[in-house]
Tab-separated table of C-alpha atoms in Angstrom:
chain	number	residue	atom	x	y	z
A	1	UNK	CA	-15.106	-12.049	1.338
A	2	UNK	CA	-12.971	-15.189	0.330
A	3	UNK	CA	-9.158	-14.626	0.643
A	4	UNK	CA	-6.633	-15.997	-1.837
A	5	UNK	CA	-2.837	-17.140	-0.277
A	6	UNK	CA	-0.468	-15.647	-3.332
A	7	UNK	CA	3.286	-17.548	-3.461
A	8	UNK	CA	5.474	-18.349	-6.145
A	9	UNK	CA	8.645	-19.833	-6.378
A	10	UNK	CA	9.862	-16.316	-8.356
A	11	UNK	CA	10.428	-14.774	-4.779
A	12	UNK	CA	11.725	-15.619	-1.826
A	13	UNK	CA	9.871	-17.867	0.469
A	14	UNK	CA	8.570	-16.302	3.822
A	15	UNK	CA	11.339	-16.280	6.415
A	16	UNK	CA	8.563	-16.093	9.255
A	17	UNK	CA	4.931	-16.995	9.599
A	18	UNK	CA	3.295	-15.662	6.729
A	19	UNK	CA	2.491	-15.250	2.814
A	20	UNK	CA	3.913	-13.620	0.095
A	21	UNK	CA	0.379	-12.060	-0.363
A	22	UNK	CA	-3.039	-11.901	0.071
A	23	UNK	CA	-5.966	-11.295	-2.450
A	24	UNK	CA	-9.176	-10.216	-0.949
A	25	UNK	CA	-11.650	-9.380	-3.443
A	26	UNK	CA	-9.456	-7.215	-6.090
A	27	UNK	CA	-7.609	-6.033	-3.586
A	28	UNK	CA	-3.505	-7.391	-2.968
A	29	UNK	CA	-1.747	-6.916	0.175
A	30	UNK	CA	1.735	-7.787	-0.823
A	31	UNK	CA	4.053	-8.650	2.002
A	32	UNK	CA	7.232	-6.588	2.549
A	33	UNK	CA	10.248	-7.819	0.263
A	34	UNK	CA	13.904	-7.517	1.070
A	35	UNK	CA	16.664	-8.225	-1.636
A	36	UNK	CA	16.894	-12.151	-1.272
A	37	UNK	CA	17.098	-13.641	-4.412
A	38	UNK	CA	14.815	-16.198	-5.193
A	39	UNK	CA	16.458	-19.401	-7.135
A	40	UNK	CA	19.817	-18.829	-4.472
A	41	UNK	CA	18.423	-17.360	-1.399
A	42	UNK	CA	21.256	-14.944	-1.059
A	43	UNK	CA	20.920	-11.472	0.172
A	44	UNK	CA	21.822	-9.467	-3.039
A	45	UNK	CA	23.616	-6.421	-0.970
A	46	UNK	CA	26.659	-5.394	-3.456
A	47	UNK	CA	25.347	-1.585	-3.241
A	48	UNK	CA	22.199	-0.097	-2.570
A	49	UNK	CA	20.963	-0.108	-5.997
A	50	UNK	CA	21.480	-3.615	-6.376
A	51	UNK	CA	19.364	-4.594	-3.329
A	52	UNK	CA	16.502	-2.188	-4.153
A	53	UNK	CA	16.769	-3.752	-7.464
A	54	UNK	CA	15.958	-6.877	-6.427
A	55	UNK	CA	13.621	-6.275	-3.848
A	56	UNK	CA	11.153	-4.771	-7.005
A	57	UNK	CA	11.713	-7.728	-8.636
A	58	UNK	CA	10.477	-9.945	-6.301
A	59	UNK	CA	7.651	-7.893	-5.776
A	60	UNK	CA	7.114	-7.618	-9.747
A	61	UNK	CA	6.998	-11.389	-9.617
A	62	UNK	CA	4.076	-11.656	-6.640
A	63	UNK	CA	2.150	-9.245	-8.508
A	64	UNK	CA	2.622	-10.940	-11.649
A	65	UNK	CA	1.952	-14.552	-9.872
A	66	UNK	CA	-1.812	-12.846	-8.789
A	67	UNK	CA	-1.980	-11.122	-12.436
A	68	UNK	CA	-0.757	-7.851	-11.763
A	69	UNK	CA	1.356	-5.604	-12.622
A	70	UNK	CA	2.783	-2.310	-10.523
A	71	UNK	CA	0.702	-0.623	-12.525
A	72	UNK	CA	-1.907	-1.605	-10.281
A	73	UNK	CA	0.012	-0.817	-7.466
A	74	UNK	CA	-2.104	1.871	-4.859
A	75	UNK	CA	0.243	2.252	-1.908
A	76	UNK	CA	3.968	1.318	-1.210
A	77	UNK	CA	5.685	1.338	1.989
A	78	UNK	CA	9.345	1.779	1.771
A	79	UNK	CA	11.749	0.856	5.033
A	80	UNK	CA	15.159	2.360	5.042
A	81	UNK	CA	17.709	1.924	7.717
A	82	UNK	CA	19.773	4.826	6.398
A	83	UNK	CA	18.022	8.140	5.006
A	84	UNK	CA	21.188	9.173	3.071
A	85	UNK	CA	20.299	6.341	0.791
A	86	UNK	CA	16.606	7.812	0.037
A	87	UNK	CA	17.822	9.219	-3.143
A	88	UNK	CA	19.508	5.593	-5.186
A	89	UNK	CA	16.382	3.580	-3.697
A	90	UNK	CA	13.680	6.310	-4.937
A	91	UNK	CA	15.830	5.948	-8.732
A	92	UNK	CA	15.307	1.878	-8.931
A	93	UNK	CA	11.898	2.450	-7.547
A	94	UNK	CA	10.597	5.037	-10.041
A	95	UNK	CA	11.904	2.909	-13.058
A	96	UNK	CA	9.431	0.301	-12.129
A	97	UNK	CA	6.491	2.810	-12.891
A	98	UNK	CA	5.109	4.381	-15.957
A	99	UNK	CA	3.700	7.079	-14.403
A	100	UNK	CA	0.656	7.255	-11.923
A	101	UNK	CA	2.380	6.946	-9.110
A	102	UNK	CA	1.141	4.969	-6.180
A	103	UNK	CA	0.645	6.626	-2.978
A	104	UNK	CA	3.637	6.076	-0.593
A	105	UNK	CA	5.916	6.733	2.622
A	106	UNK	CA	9.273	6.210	3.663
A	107	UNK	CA	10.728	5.934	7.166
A	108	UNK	CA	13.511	5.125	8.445
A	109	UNK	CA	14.145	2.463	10.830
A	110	UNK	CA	16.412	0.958	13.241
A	111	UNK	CA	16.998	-2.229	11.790
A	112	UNK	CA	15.788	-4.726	8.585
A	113	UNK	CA	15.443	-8.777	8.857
A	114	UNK	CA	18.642	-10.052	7.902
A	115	UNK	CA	20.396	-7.044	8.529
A	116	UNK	CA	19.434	-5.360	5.121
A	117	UNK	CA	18.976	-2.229	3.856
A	118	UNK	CA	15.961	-1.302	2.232
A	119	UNK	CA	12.129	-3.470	2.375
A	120	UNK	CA	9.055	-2.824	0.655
A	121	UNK	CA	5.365	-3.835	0.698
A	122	UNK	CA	2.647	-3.058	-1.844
A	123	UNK	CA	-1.067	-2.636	-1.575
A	124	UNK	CA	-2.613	-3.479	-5.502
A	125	UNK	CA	-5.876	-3.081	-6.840
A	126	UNK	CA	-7.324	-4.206	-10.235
């Protein structure tokens, strides 16, 4: 199986070594996204809401850049560094869904790259 290297200039460019995403067969493995905006890379961390905000649009604009949508979207992963916030990250998430929910899990960790909040990775599927 041939795999595809998935980057756009609509999200942030890896701040390590490795890809946005990866297409194997119809299968996307979508890198985990933090709240850096794209065009100013700026951490976007006014509130909670805001940063979880733009972490879905960044991954909204990988899927989109491999011609997906999260409506394709099988499996999130969702890193927290502070439970309490569970409930204004799972609001912004759901509103990027029409229903058919992928399958998910949240945990909460110690610490984020660049000391933010909230990063998630997608698995897709078309």
């Amino acid at each position: 199986m041939e795999k595809q290297i998935i980057n756009t200039t609509k999200a942030p460019a890896p701040i390590g070594p490795y890809n946005q995403a990866i297409k194997a067969g119809s299968m996307l493995f979508v890198s985990g996204q933090i709240a850096l905006h794209p065009e100013t890379n700026e951490l976007v961390k006014t509130d909670i809401m805001a940063e979880t905000h733009q972490v879905m649009q960044n991954l909204k604009n990988i899927l989109a850049e491999a011609g997906m949508s999260f409506a394709d979207v099988v499996k999130a992963t969702i890193f927290i560094t502070d439970m309490n916030t569970f409930s204004d990250i799972n609001e912004v998430y759901g509103k990027y869904f029409t229903g058919n929910f992928p399958a998910r899990e949240t945990v909460q960790v110690a610490a984020l790259p660049k000391g933010v909040n909230v990063e998630i990775s997608v698995i897709a599927c078309q």
